[in-house]
Amino acid sequence: QVQLMESGGGSVQAGGSLTLSCAASGDPNKRNWMAWFRQTPGKEREGVAAISAGDTITYYADSVQGRFTISQDKAKNTVYLQMNSLKPEDTAQFYCAAGFLDNWSRSSVLGGEKYEYWGQGIRVTVSS
């Protein structure tokens, strides 16, 4: 089993920055990818960014490319999402996810269906 705990959400003005953290505990062999997803009412869940366990691969949604950076501290079993130049449309509930994925294509990794473990979610609000 893997447990995920998100932190770092909150409210910020447009153009500002926030960093989300996701601390993972449990069996590291149960996950080879960790990712951030977000969802707003009435919209489908969106894969925002993902990172492979070996740090060799990262993927980003087109909507955040160049503004968000995903990274990890393996010693702390923590994944970070640095969010810069935030826009009101970034307002969402953000979720950390982890899983052992067989398909490493961008569409599969950011698709979300294969992640077994999810955090409870954390709110990010960007005001104009």
mmCIF file with all atom_site columns, C-alpha atoms in Angstrom, residues 23-82:
data_model
loop_
_atom_site.group_PDB
_atom_site.id
_atom_site.type_symbol
_atom_site.label_atom_id
_atom_site.label_alt_id
_atom_site.label_comp_id
_atom_site.label_asym_id
_atom_site.label_entity_id
_atom_site.label_seq_id
_atom_site.pdbx_PDB_ins_code
_atom_site.Cartn_x
_atom_site.Cartn_y
_atom_site.Cartn_z
_atom_site.occupancy
_atom_site.B_iso_or_equiv
_atom_site.pdbx_formal_charge
_atom_site.auth_seq_id
_atom_site.auth_comp_id
_atom_site.auth_asym_id
_atom_site.auth_atom_id
_atom_site.pdbx_PDB_model_num
ATOM 1  C CA . ALA A 1 23 ? 4.616   12.979 0.893   1.00 0.00 ? 23 ALA A CA 1
ATOM 2  C CA . ALA A 1 24 ? 4.425   9.276  0.127   1.00 0.00 ? 24 ALA A CA 1
ATOM 3  C CA . SER A 1 25 ? 4.649   6.462  2.635   1.00 0.00 ? 25 SER A CA 1
ATOM 4  C CA . GLY A 1 26 ? 4.335   2.721  2.346   1.00 0.00 ? 26 GLY A CA 1
ATOM 5  C CA . ASP A 1 27 ? 5.833   0.348  -0.172  1.00 0.00 ? 27 ASP A CA 1
ATOM 6  C CA . PRO A 1 28 ? 7.941   2.242  -2.775  1.00 0.00 ? 28 PRO A CA 1
ATOM 7  C CA . ASN A 1 29 ? 7.832   -0.799 -5.038  1.00 0.00 ? 29 ASN A CA 1
ATOM 8  C CA . LYS A 1 30 ? 4.129   -0.142 -5.567  1.00 0.00 ? 30 LYS A CA 1
ATOM 9  C CA . ARG A 1 31 ? 4.837   2.991  -7.565  1.00 0.00 ? 31 ARG A CA 1
ATOM 10 C CA . ASN A 1 32 ? 7.044   3.921  -10.498 1.00 0.00 ? 32 ASN A CA 1
ATOM 11 C CA . TRP A 1 33 ? 5.190   7.139  -11.309 1.00 0.00 ? 33 TRP A CA 1
ATOM 12 C CA . MET A 1 34 ? 3.846   9.983  -9.246  1.00 0.00 ? 34 MET A CA 1
ATOM 13 C CA . ALA A 1 35 ? 1.676   12.708 -10.652 1.00 0.00 ? 35 ALA A CA 1
ATOM 14 C CA . TRP A 1 36 ? -0.503  15.694 -9.971  1.00 0.00 ? 36 TRP A CA 1
ATOM 15 C CA . PHE A 1 37 ? -4.049  15.957 -11.263 1.00 0.00 ? 37 PHE A CA 1
ATOM 16 C CA . ARG A 1 38 ? -6.612  18.688 -10.885 1.00 0.00 ? 38 ARG A CA 1
ATOM 17 C CA . GLN A 1 39 ? -10.350 18.951 -11.162 1.00 0.00 ? 39 GLN A CA 1
ATOM 18 C CA . THR A 1 40 ? -12.930 21.709 -11.167 1.00 0.00 ? 40 THR A CA 1
ATOM 19 C CA . PRO A 1 41 ? -16.707 21.261 -11.038 1.00 0.00 ? 41 PRO A CA 1
ATOM 20 C CA . GLY A 1 42 ? -18.155 20.435 -14.416 1.00 0.00 ? 42 GLY A CA 1
ATOM 21 C CA . LYS A 1 43 ? -14.805 19.606 -15.971 1.00 0.00 ? 43 LYS A CA 1
ATOM 22 C CA . GLU A 1 44 ? -12.966 16.366 -16.476 1.00 0.00 ? 44 GLU A CA 1
ATOM 23 C CA . ARG A 1 45 ? -9.997  15.586 -14.313 1.00 0.00 ? 45 ARG A CA 1
ATOM 24 C CA . GLU A 1 46 ? -6.796  16.848 -15.922 1.00 0.00 ? 46 GLU A CA 1
ATOM 25 C CA . GLY A 1 47 ? -3.366  15.356 -15.606 1.00 0.00 ? 47 GLY A CA 1
ATOM 26 C CA . VAL A 1 48 ? -1.113  18.293 -14.769 1.00 0.00 ? 48 VAL A CA 1
ATOM 27 C CA . ALA A 1 49 ? 2.361   16.811 -14.373 1.00 0.00 ? 49 ALA A CA 1
ATOM 28 C CA . ALA A 1 50 ? 4.016   13.482 -13.731 1.00 0.00 ? 50 ALA A CA 1
ATOM 29 C CA . ILE A 1 51 ? 7.470   12.217 -12.857 1.00 0.00 ? 51 ILE A CA 1
ATOM 30 C CA . SER A 1 52 ? 8.969   8.760  -13.112 1.00 0.00 ? 52 SER A CA 1
ATOM 31 C CA . ALA A 1 53 ? 10.579  7.216  -10.067 1.00 0.00 ? 53 ALA A CA 1
ATOM 32 C CA . GLY A 1 54 ? 13.982  7.339  -11.679 1.00 0.00 ? 54 GLY A CA 1
ATOM 33 C CA . ASP A 1 55 ? 13.722  11.063 -12.451 1.00 0.00 ? 55 ASP A CA 1
ATOM 34 C CA . THR A 1 56 ? 14.323  10.263 -16.067 1.00 0.00 ? 56 THR A CA 1
ATOM 35 C CA . ILE A 1 57 ? 10.953  11.336 -17.446 1.00 0.00 ? 57 ILE A CA 1
ATOM 36 C CA . THR A 1 58 ? 8.549   14.157 -16.742 1.00 0.00 ? 58 THR A CA 1
ATOM 37 C CA . TYR A 1 59 ? 5.345   15.036 -18.529 1.00 0.00 ? 59 TYR A CA 1
ATOM 38 C CA . TYR A 1 60 ? 3.252   18.186 -18.401 1.00 0.00 ? 60 TYR A CA 1
ATOM 39 C CA . ALA A 1 61 ? -0.145  19.205 -19.611 1.00 0.00 ? 61 ALA A CA 1
ATOM 40 C CA . ASP A 1 62 ? 0.009   21.757 -22.406 1.00 0.00 ? 62 ASP A CA 1
ATOM 41 C CA . SER A 1 63 ? -1.877  24.187 -20.196 1.00 0.00 ? 63 SER A CA 1
ATOM 42 C CA . VAL A 1 64 ? 0.922   24.316 -17.608 1.00 0.00 ? 64 VAL A CA 1
ATOM 43 C CA . GLN A 1 65 ? 4.034   23.701 -19.720 1.00 0.00 ? 65 GLN A CA 1
ATOM 44 C CA . GLY A 1 66 ? 6.632   26.326 -18.918 1.00 0.00 ? 66 GLY A CA 1
ATOM 45 C CA . ARG A 1 67 ? 4.852   27.479 -15.749 1.00 0.00 ? 67 ARG A CA 1
ATOM 46 C CA . PHE A 1 68 ? 4.787   24.368 -13.560 1.00 0.00 ? 68 PHE A CA 1
ATOM 47 C CA . THR A 1 69 ? 7.690   22.147 -12.560 1.00 0.00 ? 69 THR A CA 1
ATOM 48 C CA . ILE A 1 70 ? 7.440   18.723 -10.975 1.00 0.00 ? 70 ILE A CA 1
ATOM 49 C CA . SER A 1 71 ? 10.327  17.381 -8.945  1.00 0.00 ? 71 SER A CA 1
ATOM 50 C CA . GLN A 1 72 ? 11.006  14.908 -6.194  1.00 0.00 ? 72 GLN A CA 1
ATOM 51 C CA . ASP A 1 73 ? 13.169  14.418 -3.140  1.00 0.00 ? 73 ASP A CA 1
ATOM 52 C CA . LYS A 1 74 ? 13.767  10.704 -2.956  1.00 0.00 ? 74 LYS A CA 1
ATOM 53 C CA . ALA A 1 75 ? 15.237  10.879 0.534   1.00 0.00 ? 75 ALA A CA 1
ATOM 54 C CA . LYS A 1 76 ? 12.000  12.427 1.768   1.00 0.00 ? 76 LYS A CA 1
ATOM 55 C CA . ASN A 1 77 ? 9.708   10.381 -0.508  1.00 0.00 ? 77 ASN A CA 1
ATOM 56 C CA . THR A 1 78 ? 8.134   13.668 -1.505  1.00 0.00 ? 78 THR A CA 1
ATOM 57 C CA . VAL A 1 79 ? 7.052   15.032 -4.863  1.00 0.00 ? 79 VAL A CA 1
ATOM 58 C CA . TYR A 1 80 ? 6.710   18.773 -5.412  1.00 0.00 ? 80 TYR A CA 1
ATOM 59 C CA . LEU A 1 81 ? 4.764   20.848 -7.893  1.00 0.00 ? 81 LEU A CA 1
ATOM 60 C CA . GLN A 1 82 ? 6.182   24.334 -8.250  1.00 0.00 ? 82 GLN A CA 1
#
